Every structure is written in C-alpha cells, then in structure tokens.
CSV table of C-alpha atoms in Angstrom, one decimal:
chain,number,residue,atom,x,y,z
A,17,MET,CA,-13.9,21.2,-26.5
A,18,GLU,CA,-14.1,17.5,-27.5
A,19,VAL,CA,-14.3,14.5,-25.1
A,20,TYR,CA,-13.2,11.0,-25.9
A,21,LEU,CA,-13.3,7.7,-24.1
A,22,VAL,CA,-9.8,6.2,-24.1
A,23,GLY,CA,-7.6,3.4,-23.0
A,24,GLY,CA,-8.6,0.3,-21.2
A,25,ALA,CA,-12.4,1.0,-21.4
A,26,VAL,CA,-12.3,1.0,-25.2
A,27,ARG,CA,-10.0,-2.0,-25.3
A,28,ASP,CA,-12.1,-4.1,-23.0
A,29,LYS,CA,-15.3,-3.1,-24.7
A,30,LEU,CA,-13.9,-4.3,-28.0
A,31,LEU,CA,-12.8,-7.5,-26.4
A,32,LYS,CA,-16.4,-7.9,-25.0
A,33,LEU,CA,-15.0,-7.8,-21.4
A,34,PRO,CA,-16.6,-6.0,-18.4
A,35,VAL,CA,-15.6,-2.4,-18.2
A,36,HIS,CA,-14.9,-1.5,-14.6
A,37,GLU,CA,-13.7,2.1,-15.0
A,38,ARG,CA,-13.7,4.7,-17.7
A,39,ASP,CA,-11.1,7.3,-18.5
A,40,TRP,CA,-11.6,10.3,-20.7
A,41,VAL,CA,-9.4,12.7,-22.6
A,42,VAL,CA,-10.4,16.3,-23.3
A,43,VAL,CA,-9.1,18.0,-26.5
A,44,GLY,CA,-9.1,21.7,-27.1
A,45,ALA,CA,-9.7,22.9,-23.5
A,46,ARG,CA,-7.9,24.6,-20.7
A,47,SER,CA,-7.9,23.7,-17.0
A,48,GLU,CA,-10.0,26.8,-16.2
A,49,GLU,CA,-12.8,25.6,-18.4
A,50,LEU,CA,-13.1,22.3,-16.5
A,51,LEU,CA,-12.8,23.9,-13.1
A,52,ASP,CA,-15.6,26.3,-14.1
A,53,GLN,CA,-17.8,23.3,-14.8
A,54,GLY,CA,-17.2,21.9,-11.3
A,55,PHE,CA,-14.4,19.4,-12.1
A,56,GLN,CA,-11.9,18.8,-9.3
A,57,GLN,CA,-8.2,18.8,-10.3
A,58,VAL,CA,-6.1,15.8,-9.1
A,59,GLY,CA,-2.7,16.9,-8.0
A,60,LYS,CA,-1.2,20.4,-8.4
A,61,ASP,CA,0.6,20.2,-11.7
A,62,PHE,CA,-1.0,17.3,-13.5
A,63,PRO,CA,-3.9,18.0,-15.9
A,64,VAL,CA,-6.3,15.3,-14.6
A,65,PHE,CA,-9.7,16.2,-13.2
A,66,LEU,CA,-12.6,14.3,-11.5
A,67,HIS,CA,-16.0,14.7,-13.0
A,68,PRO,CA,-18.3,16.4,-10.4
A,69,ASP,CA,-21.0,13.7,-10.7
A,70,THR,CA,-19.4,10.5,-11.9
A,71,HIS,CA,-15.9,11.1,-10.3
A,72,GLU,CA,-14.4,9.5,-13.5
A,73,GLU,CA,-11.1,10.9,-14.6
A,74,TYR,CA,-10.9,13.5,-17.4
A,75,ALA,CA,-7.4,14.4,-18.6
A,76,LEU,CA,-6.4,17.3,-20.8
A,77,ALA,CA,-4.8,16.1,-24.0
A,78,ARG,CA,-1.1,16.2,-23.3
A,79,LYS,CA,2.4,15.4,-24.4
A,80,GLU,CA,5.2,14.1,-22.1
A,81,ARG,CA,9.0,14.3,-22.3
A,82,LYS,CA,11.4,12.3,-20.1
A,83,SER,CA,13.5,14.5,-17.8
A,84,GLY,CA,15.3,12.0,-15.7
A,85,ARG,CA,15.8,8.4,-14.7
A,86,GLY,CA,13.1,5.9,-13.7
A,87,HIS,CA,9.3,6.0,-14.0
A,88,THR,CA,8.5,9.4,-12.4
A,89,GLU,CA,10.8,11.9,-14.1
A,90,PHE,CA,8.6,13.4,-16.8
A,91,THR,CA,7.7,16.9,-18.0
A,92,VAL,CA,4.1,17.2,-18.9
A,93,TYR,CA,2.8,19.7,-21.5
A,94,ALA,CA,-1.0,20.1,-21.7
A,95,SER,CA,-2.5,22.7,-24.1
A,96,PRO,CA,-5.6,23.2,-26.3
A,97,GLU,CA,-3.3,22.8,-29.2
A,98,VAL,CA,-2.4,19.2,-28.3
A,99,THR,CA,-4.3,16.9,-30.7
A,100,LEU,CA,-5.9,13.6,-29.8
A,101,GLU,CA,-3.4,11.7,-32.0
A,102,GLN,CA,-0.5,13.3,-30.1
A,103,ASP,CA,-2.1,12.3,-26.8
A,104,LEU,CA,-2.6,8.7,-27.9
A,105,ALA,CA,1.0,8.6,-29.2
A,106,ARG,CA,2.3,8.8,-25.6
A,107,ARG,CA,0.5,5.6,-24.6
A,108,ASP,CA,2.2,2.3,-24.1
A,109,LEU,CA,0.5,-0.3,-26.4
A,110,THR,CA,-1.5,0.1,-29.5
A,111,ILE,CA,-4.4,-1.7,-28.0
A,112,ASN,CA,-4.5,1.0,-25.3
A,113,ALA,CA,-4.3,3.8,-27.8
A,114,ILE,CA,-7.8,3.6,-29.2
A,115,ALA,CA,-10.3,6.4,-28.5
A,116,GLU,CA,-14.1,6.5,-28.9
A,117,SER,CA,-16.0,9.7,-29.6
A,118,GLU,CA,-19.2,10.7,-28.0
A,119,ASN,CA,-21.1,9.3,-31.0
A,120,GLY,CA,-19.3,6.0,-30.8
A,121,THR,CA,-16.8,6.5,-33.6
A,122,LEU,CA,-13.4,4.9,-33.1
A,123,ILE,CA,-10.3,6.9,-33.5
A,124,ASP,CA,-7.4,4.5,-34.0
A,125,PRO,CA,-4.3,6.2,-35.5
A,126,TYR,CA,-1.9,3.4,-34.4
A,127,LYS,CA,-3.9,0.4,-35.6
A,128,GLY,CA,-4.9,-0.9,-32.1
A,129,VAL,CA,-8.0,-2.6,-33.4
A,130,GLN,CA,-5.9,-4.5,-35.9
A,131,ASP,CA,-3.6,-5.6,-33.1
A,132,LEU,CA,-6.6,-6.6,-31.0
A,133,GLU,CA,-7.8,-8.9,-33.8
A,134,ALA,CA,-4.3,-10.2,-34.4
A,135,ARG,CA,-3.8,-10.7,-30.6
A,136,LYS,CA,-0.6,-8.7,-30.5
A,137,LEU,CA,0.9,-6.6,-27.7
A,138,ARG,CA,2.8,-3.9,-29.7
A,139,HIS,CA,4.3,-0.6,-28.6
A,140,VAL,CA,2.9,2.6,-30.0
A,141,SER,CA,6.2,4.4,-30.7
A,142,GLU,CA,9.9,4.6,-29.7
A,143,ALA,CA,8.7,6.9,-26.8
A,144,PHE,CA,7.8,3.6,-25.1
A,145,THR,CA,11.5,3.4,-24.0
A,146,GLU,CA,11.2,6.5,-21.9
A,147,ASP,CA,9.3,4.8,-19.1
A,148,PRO,CA,10.8,1.6,-17.8
A,149,LEU,CA,7.6,0.7,-15.9
A,150,ARG,CA,6.1,-0.1,-19.3
A,151,VAL,CA,8.2,-3.3,-19.4
A,152,LEU,CA,6.3,-4.5,-16.3
A,153,ARG,CA,3.0,-3.3,-17.8
A,154,VAL,CA,3.6,-5.3,-21.0
A,155,ALA,CA,4.4,-8.3,-18.8
A,156,ARG,CA,1.2,-7.7,-16.8
A,157,PHE,CA,-0.9,-7.5,-20.0
A,158,ALA,CA,0.7,-10.7,-21.2
A,159,ALA,CA,-0.5,-12.4,-18.0
A,160,ARG,CA,-3.9,-10.9,-18.3
A,161,PHE,CA,-4.5,-11.7,-22.0
A,162,ALA,CA,-2.5,-14.9,-22.5
A,163,HIS,CA,-5.6,-17.0,-22.4
A,164,PHE,CA,-7.0,-15.0,-25.3
A,165,GLY,CA,-3.9,-15.9,-27.3
A,166,PHE,CA,-2.1,-12.6,-27.0
A,167,THR,CA,1.6,-12.6,-27.6
A,168,VAL,CA,4.2,-9.8,-27.7
A,169,ALA,CA,5.1,-8.5,-31.1
A,170,SER,CA,8.7,-9.4,-32.1
A,171,GLU,CA,9.7,-5.7,-32.5
A,172,THR,CA,8.3,-5.0,-29.0
A,173,GLN,CA,10.1,-8.0,-27.6
A,174,GLN,CA,13.4,-6.6,-29.0
A,175,LEU,CA,12.6,-3.2,-27.5
A,176,LEU,CA,11.9,-4.8,-24.1
A,177,GLN,CA,15.3,-6.6,-24.3
A,178,GLN,CA,17.1,-3.4,-25.1
A,179,MET,CA,15.4,-1.7,-22.1
A,180,SER,CA,16.4,-4.5,-19.8
A,181,ASP,CA,20.0,-4.5,-21.1
A,182,SER,CA,20.2,-0.7,-20.3
A,183,GLU,CA,19.5,-1.6,-16.6
A,184,GLU,CA,17.0,1.3,-16.5
A,185,LEU,CA,14.6,-1.1,-14.8
A,186,SER,CA,16.8,-1.0,-11.6
A,187,HIS,CA,15.7,2.5,-11.1
A,188,LEU,CA,12.0,1.6,-10.7
A,189,VAL,CA,10.4,2.3,-7.4
A,190,PRO,CA,9.9,-1.0,-5.5
A,191,GLU,CA,6.3,-0.2,-4.6
A,192,ARG,CA,5.4,0.2,-8.3
A,193,VAL,CA,7.1,-3.1,-9.2
A,194,TRP,CA,5.0,-4.8,-6.6
A,195,LYS,CA,1.8,-3.1,-7.8
A,196,GLU,CA,2.3,-4.5,-11.3
A,197,TRP,CA,3.3,-8.0,-10.0
A,198,GLU,CA,0.3,-8.1,-7.7
A,199,LYS,CA,-2.1,-7.3,-10.6
A,200,ALA,CA,-0.4,-10.0,-12.6
A,201,LEU,CA,-0.9,-12.5,-9.7
A,202,LEU,CA,-4.6,-11.8,-9.9
A,203,SER,CA,-4.7,-12.3,-13.7
A,204,GLU,CA,-5.7,-15.4,-15.7
A,205,THR,CA,-2.1,-16.5,-16.4
A,206,PRO,CA,0.4,-15.2,-13.7
A,207,THR,CA,3.2,-17.4,-15.2
A,208,ALA,CA,3.3,-15.2,-18.3
A,209,PHE,CA,4.4,-12.2,-16.3
A,210,LEU,CA,7.5,-14.0,-14.9
A,211,GLU,CA,8.2,-15.8,-18.2
A,212,LEU,CA,8.3,-12.6,-20.1
A,213,LEU,CA,10.6,-10.9,-17.6
A,214,LYS,CA,12.8,-14.0,-17.6
A,215,SER,CA,13.0,-14.0,-21.4
A,216,ILE,CA,14.5,-10.5,-21.4
A,217,ASP,CA,16.8,-11.1,-18.4
A,218,ALA,CA,14.9,-8.5,-16.3
A,219,LEU,CA,14.2,-10.6,-13.2
A,220,PRO,CA,17.5,-9.8,-11.3
A,221,GLN,CA,16.7,-6.1,-11.7
A,222,VAL,CA,13.0,-6.0,-10.6
A,223,LEU,CA,12.5,-9.3,-8.6
A,224,PRO,CA,16.0,-10.2,-7.3
A,225,GLY,CA,16.0,-13.7,-6.1
A,226,ILE,CA,13.0,-14.9,-8.2
A,227,THR,CA,14.5,-17.2,-10.8
A,228,ALA,CA,11.3,-18.5,-12.3
A,229,THR,CA,12.6,-22.1,-12.8
A,230,ASP,CA,10.5,-24.5,-14.7
A,231,ARG,CA,9.6,-26.2,-11.5
A,232,GLN,CA,8.5,-22.9,-10.0
A,233,LEU,CA,6.5,-22.0,-13.0
A,234,GLN,CA,4.8,-25.4,-13.1
A,235,ARG,CA,3.8,-25.0,-9.5
A,236,LEU,CA,2.5,-21.5,-10.1
A,237,HIS,CA,0.5,-22.8,-13.1
A,238,ARG,CA,-1.1,-25.5,-10.9
A,239,THR,CA,-1.8,-23.2,-8.1
A,240,SER,CA,-3.3,-20.5,-10.4
A,241,ALA,CA,-5.6,-23.1,-12.0
A,242,PHE,CA,-6.7,-24.2,-8.5
A,243,SER,CA,-7.2,-20.8,-6.8
A,244,GLY,CA,-7.5,-17.2,-7.7
A,245,GLU,CA,-6.1,-16.0,-4.4
A,246,ALA,CA,-3.1,-13.8,-5.0
A,247,ALA,CA,-1.4,-14.7,-1.7
A,248,LEU,CA,-1.6,-18.4,-2.4
A,249,ARG,CA,-0.2,-17.9,-5.8
A,250,PHE,CA,2.6,-15.8,-4.4
A,251,ALA,CA,3.4,-18.3,-1.6
A,252,CYS,CA,3.7,-21.3,-3.9
A,253,LEU,CA,6.8,-19.8,-5.5
A,254,PHE,CA,8.6,-20.1,-2.2
A,255,VAL,CA,7.9,-23.7,-1.3
A,256,GLU,CA,11.4,-24.8,-2.2
A,257,GLN,CA,13.1,-21.4,-2.5
A,258,LYS,CA,15.0,-19.1,-0.1
A,259,THR,CA,15.1,-19.2,3.7
A,260,PRO,CA,12.5,-17.5,5.9
A,261,ASP,CA,15.0,-14.7,6.5
A,262,ASP,CA,15.5,-14.3,2.8
A,263,ILE,CA,11.8,-14.1,2.3
A,264,LYS,CA,11.5,-11.4,4.9
A,265,GLN,CA,14.3,-9.4,3.3
A,266,PHE,CA,12.8,-9.9,-0.2
A,267,CYS,CA,9.3,-8.7,0.9
A,268,ARG,CA,10.8,-5.8,2.8
A,269,ARG,CA,12.8,-4.7,-0.2
A,270,LEU,CA,9.7,-4.6,-2.5
A,271,ALA,CA,7.3,-3.3,0.2
A,272,ILE,CA,5.2,-6.4,-0.1
A,273,PRO,CA,2.3,-6.6,2.4
A,274,ASN,CA,2.9,-8.8,5.5
A,275,HIS,CA,0.1,-11.3,4.7
A,276,TYR,CA,1.9,-12.2,1.5
A,277,ARG,CA,5.2,-12.6,3.4
A,278,ASP,CA,3.5,-14.7,6.1
A,279,ALA,CA,2.0,-17.0,3.5
A,280,ALA,CA,5.3,-17.5,1.7
A,281,THR,CA,7.1,-18.2,5.0
A,282,LEU,CA,4.4,-20.7,5.9
A,283,ALA,CA,4.9,-22.5,2.6
A,284,ARG,CA,8.7,-22.5,3.0
A,285,ASN,CA,8.6,-23.9,6.5
A,286,ASN,CA,6.3,-26.7,5.5
A,287,GLU,CA,7.7,-27.9,2.2
A,288,HIS,CA,7.5,-31.6,3.2
A,289,PHE,CA,3.9,-31.4,4.3
A,290,ILE,CA,2.9,-29.6,1.0
A,291,THR,CA,4.8,-31.8,-1.4
A,292,GLN,CA,4.4,-35.3,0.0
A,293,ALA,CA,1.3,-37.3,-0.9
A,294,LYS,CA,1.3,-39.2,2.3
A,295,LEU,CA,0.3,-37.4,5.5
A,296,PRO,CA,2.7,-37.5,8.4
A,297,GLU,CA,2.2,-39.7,11.4
A,298,ALA,CA,0.1,-38.2,14.3
A,299,GLU,CA,3.1,-37.2,16.3
A,300,SER,CA,4.7,-35.3,13.4
A,301,LEU,CA,1.4,-33.8,12.5
A,302,SER,CA,0.8,-32.6,16.0
A,303,ALA,CA,4.3,-30.9,15.9
A,304,THR,CA,3.3,-29.2,12.5
A,305,LEU,CA,0.1,-27.9,14.0
A,306,LYS,CA,2.0,-26.5,17.0
A,307,GLN,CA,4.6,-25.0,14.7
A,308,ILE,CA,2.0,-23.1,12.6
A,309,ASP,CA,0.2,-22.0,15.8
A,310,TYR,CA,-2.9,-23.9,14.7
A,311,TRP,CA,-4.5,-24.0,18.2
A,312,ARG,CA,-4.8,-20.2,18.1
A,313,ARG,CA,-4.8,-19.6,14.4
A,314,PRO,CA,-6.7,-22.5,12.6
A,315,GLU,CA,-6.7,-20.5,9.3
A,316,LYS,CA,-3.0,-21.4,9.0
A,317,LEU,CA,-3.8,-25.0,8.5
A,318,GLU,CA,-6.3,-24.1,5.8
A,319,GLN,CA,-3.6,-22.2,3.9
A,320,LEU,CA,-1.4,-25.2,4.0
A,321,LEU,CA,-4.2,-27.5,2.9
A,322,GLN,CA,-4.9,-25.1,0.0
A,323,LEU,CA,-1.3,-25.2,-1.1
A,324,ARG,CA,-1.1,-28.9,-0.8
A,325,ALA,CA,-4.4,-29.4,-2.7
A,326,ALA,CA,-3.0,-27.1,-5.4
A,327,GLU,CA,0.2,-29.2,-5.6
A,328,PHE,CA,-1.8,-32.3,-6.4
A,329,SER,CA,-4.8,-30.7,-8.2
A,330,GLN,CA,-3.7,-32.0,-11.6
A,331,SER,CA,-2.5,-35.5,-10.5
A,332,GLU,CA,-4.2,-38.9,-10.2
A,333,GLN,CA,-3.9,-38.5,-6.4
A,334,LYS,CA,-6.3,-35.6,-6.2
A,335,THR,CA,-9.2,-37.6,-4.9
A,336,THR,CA,-7.0,-39.2,-2.2
A,337,ILE,CA,-5.6,-35.8,-1.2
A,338,ASP,CA,-9.2,-34.3,-0.9
A,339,LYS,CA,-10.2,-37.2,1.4
A,340,GLN,CA,-7.1,-36.7,3.5
A,341,HIS,CA,-7.9,-33.1,3.9
A,342,GLN,CA,-11.5,-33.8,5.0
A,343,LYS,CA,-10.3,-36.1,7.7
A,344,LEU,CA,-7.5,-33.7,8.7
A,345,ARG,CA,-9.9,-30.7,9.1
A,346,LEU,CA,-12.2,-32.8,11.3
A,347,ALA,CA,-9.3,-34.2,13.3
A,348,GLY,CA,-8.0,-30.7,13.9
A,349,GLU,CA,-11.4,-29.4,15.0
A,350,LYS,CA,-11.8,-32.3,17.4
A,351,ALA,CA,-8.3,-31.9,18.8
A,352,SER,CA,-8.9,-28.2,19.2
A,353,ALA,CA,-12.0,-28.9,21.2
A,354,LEU,CA,-10.0,-30.8,23.8
A,355,SER,CA,-10.1,-28.7,27.0
A,356,SER,CA,-7.1,-28.1,29.2
A,357,GLN,CA,-9.5,-27.3,32.1
A,358,ALA,CA,-10.9,-30.9,31.9
A,359,LEU,CA,-7.3,-32.2,32.3
A,360,GLN,CA,-6.7,-29.9,35.2
A,361,LYS,CA,-9.7,-31.4,36.9
A,362,GLN,CA,-8.0,-34.7,36.5
A,363,GLY,CA,-5.1,-33.4,38.5
A,364,PHE,CA,-2.7,-32.5,35.7
A,365,THR,CA,-0.6,-29.3,36.2
A,366,GLY,CA,2.5,-27.6,34.8
A,367,LYS,CA,4.6,-29.6,32.5
A,368,ALA,CA,2.5,-32.7,33.0
A,369,LEU,CA,-0.6,-30.8,31.8
A,370,GLY,CA,1.2,-29.8,28.6
A,371,ASN,CA,2.4,-33.3,28.0
A,372,ALA,CA,-1.1,-34.8,28.6
A,373,LEU,CA,-2.7,-32.2,26.3
A,374,ARG,CA,-0.2,-33.1,23.5
A,375,GLU,CA,-0.6,-36.8,24.0
A,376,GLN,CA,-4.4,-36.7,23.9
A,377,ARG,CA,-4.3,-34.4,20.8
A,378,GLU,CA,-2.0,-36.9,19.1
A,379,LYS,CA,-4.3,-39.7,20.0
A,380,ILE,CA,-7.3,-37.9,18.5
A,381,LEU,CA,-5.3,-37.2,15.3
A,382,ALA,CA,-4.2,-40.8,15.0
A,383,GLU,CA,-7.7,-42.1,15.4
A,384,ALA,CA,-9.2,-39.6,13.0
A,385,LEU,CA,-6.7,-40.3,10.3
A,386,VAL,CA,-7.1,-44.0,10.1
C-alpha cells in the first residue's frame, strides 16, 4: 500500500501558496484494509475515507466512466490494480494531476509542473469532456490564478467551446453552478470567471440573464479591487440589470442564498444613489433611507455606501465621495437618535407625529450634509 499527497495541496505548495487542506490517494489497497486501520468511509459506494486522527480524505486509486448526462452520472472503479498514473489521468487539469510521495518525490506524468511554470491551465486528457462541471472549474481556476498570469491553453479553450456547443452544461445541477461561481466571487479576479464563460458562449446555459457586458465587468473589477466581500461583488452586477422580480427569479433558479439576493435587489433599487457623484437633497435622501428600512436596519445604508464607494474607488472623485460618506453616516446616526416619544410629549399624534418625525429627520440630514 502506497500513499500520495495529490491535487490542490501539491499545486499550491509548488506555487508557494498556503495549503488549507490535503487530499491523499492510496494505491494498492482495498477498502477493508483502511477500515481495519480505523478509517471511516464517506458514502456507501464511493472509495473515500477519513483518517481516524487528522480527518483528512484518503481515496483509493480509481478510474471513472461516464454513465449518463450531467455531472453526477459516473461509474467508479476502485481496485488495488489501479495505478497512480491511471488515477491522476481522471483529474481535470495538469496542474491538479501532480502527486507527491511520502519522501517528497513528485510524480508528474502529465507535465503539470511544466504547466505551472508556463502559467497554463491545460486539460489532462479527452476524458475531461465527460464532466461538464469542469468547464466551470476551469473558469474558477482562471479567476483564482489570473493575477499570477495563468491563461487557458488554446487546445483546452477549444475543448471548452465544444462542450458549450454540445449544450451539456444545461444539465448541470444549479446548486453546483452556484458553488463554483461563489468560489470565483471570492477569488482574486472574479471577472475572469465570467469572461471565460462568455468567450465560449456558456453564460445562457449556466447563468441565464447574466450577459457580462463591458460595463458590468468594469464595475465588477472596481468592486473586487475595493472589497473582498462576495455579496458586494455579486450585487454590483445588478446595479443596472434586471428588475427586482427578475433578480428573485434568477436567485431562486440557482438556489442562491437570500443575503446575496437581498444585496442585489438593494443595488438595483438604488441605482441613482450608487452611480451619481452628487448626494441627493435631504428630502430625497430621507425617502431613500425609509425605502431601505434604514431606521430599523442601518446596515442596509452601509451596503449602499460600500457599493457607491466601490463605484468611485478608482476615480478622481474618491476623496470627495469618502467625505460625503463620513457626513452621511453621522447624519444617519443623528437622525436615528431622534425620539418619537419626545415629539409625542410635544403633543404630536397619529399622522401628525409621522410628518413631524420625517420633517425633523430631513432637517437633521440637511444640516449635516452642508
């Protein structure tokens, strides 16, 4: 029985990046041998086991064969006769098909180290086409490693185009599509994810309604440079796109969490506030604060200010925008502190109380924003 470190841990180690989790492949063993050593099997029919102490994943060397449409229909064959090279051959990219022995020797039958040095994302074999999710994985790796200069190899780009043309991507489970996109949103260059999918005409299949226009991509680039928050990066794509109902439908279709949907809806409903360099007058500003339910949920204003700051983060107006936001935060806090009880003591009730509260808040905002 031989054990090898494989996949992302080896890749990131060679790139001198932090290694957050390690995966292992076991060659020349049967399930019973691992179970006898205290390993716990993950799933009923899948040869992956958790180490009894580290809880890291150890997988028996295996081969896979596609047995249906989409990402999940595969027949797995694990046996002591399956070699390390055969196991590595089923992986997606050469940079993910490098193994390291227990003594530190690299096993690299598909020239992954060479592609790491050349900064190329290249598929291992034609078996790549059997799993349509790999299109999204390549796009996600493009987003993660673009700042290192990685690009997709021309033959892999052609293969991605063929897979998109086959419309196999339309059979992907929405939750898996979102999982890959969310990882890309958290990467260094989220625009690369959308750019690659757009280049192979895959967006209508996997993210219907996301067109990745130059304007959208530029906004995403600015926002990504400004903030690493995934929800903010997601929301900026909807500032000038879709209606609130369309956003809800889009998020429901991809099973996107509600806080992403709410951030996108907030951005769409307040396009003018986000994109205009001049703050609205006190009356309009008061209406905006009411519309976003600021008096009960002040964090909504902070989301808007972050989107607006990102919009102007690379412009000559950045300093002015920052000063505006400092004033607006203080004005909002001061207006929030206004007590309706104090107005009631002055004799205001009912509709008159609501009007007086609104007028005094507008007065506070107007004075603070001078």
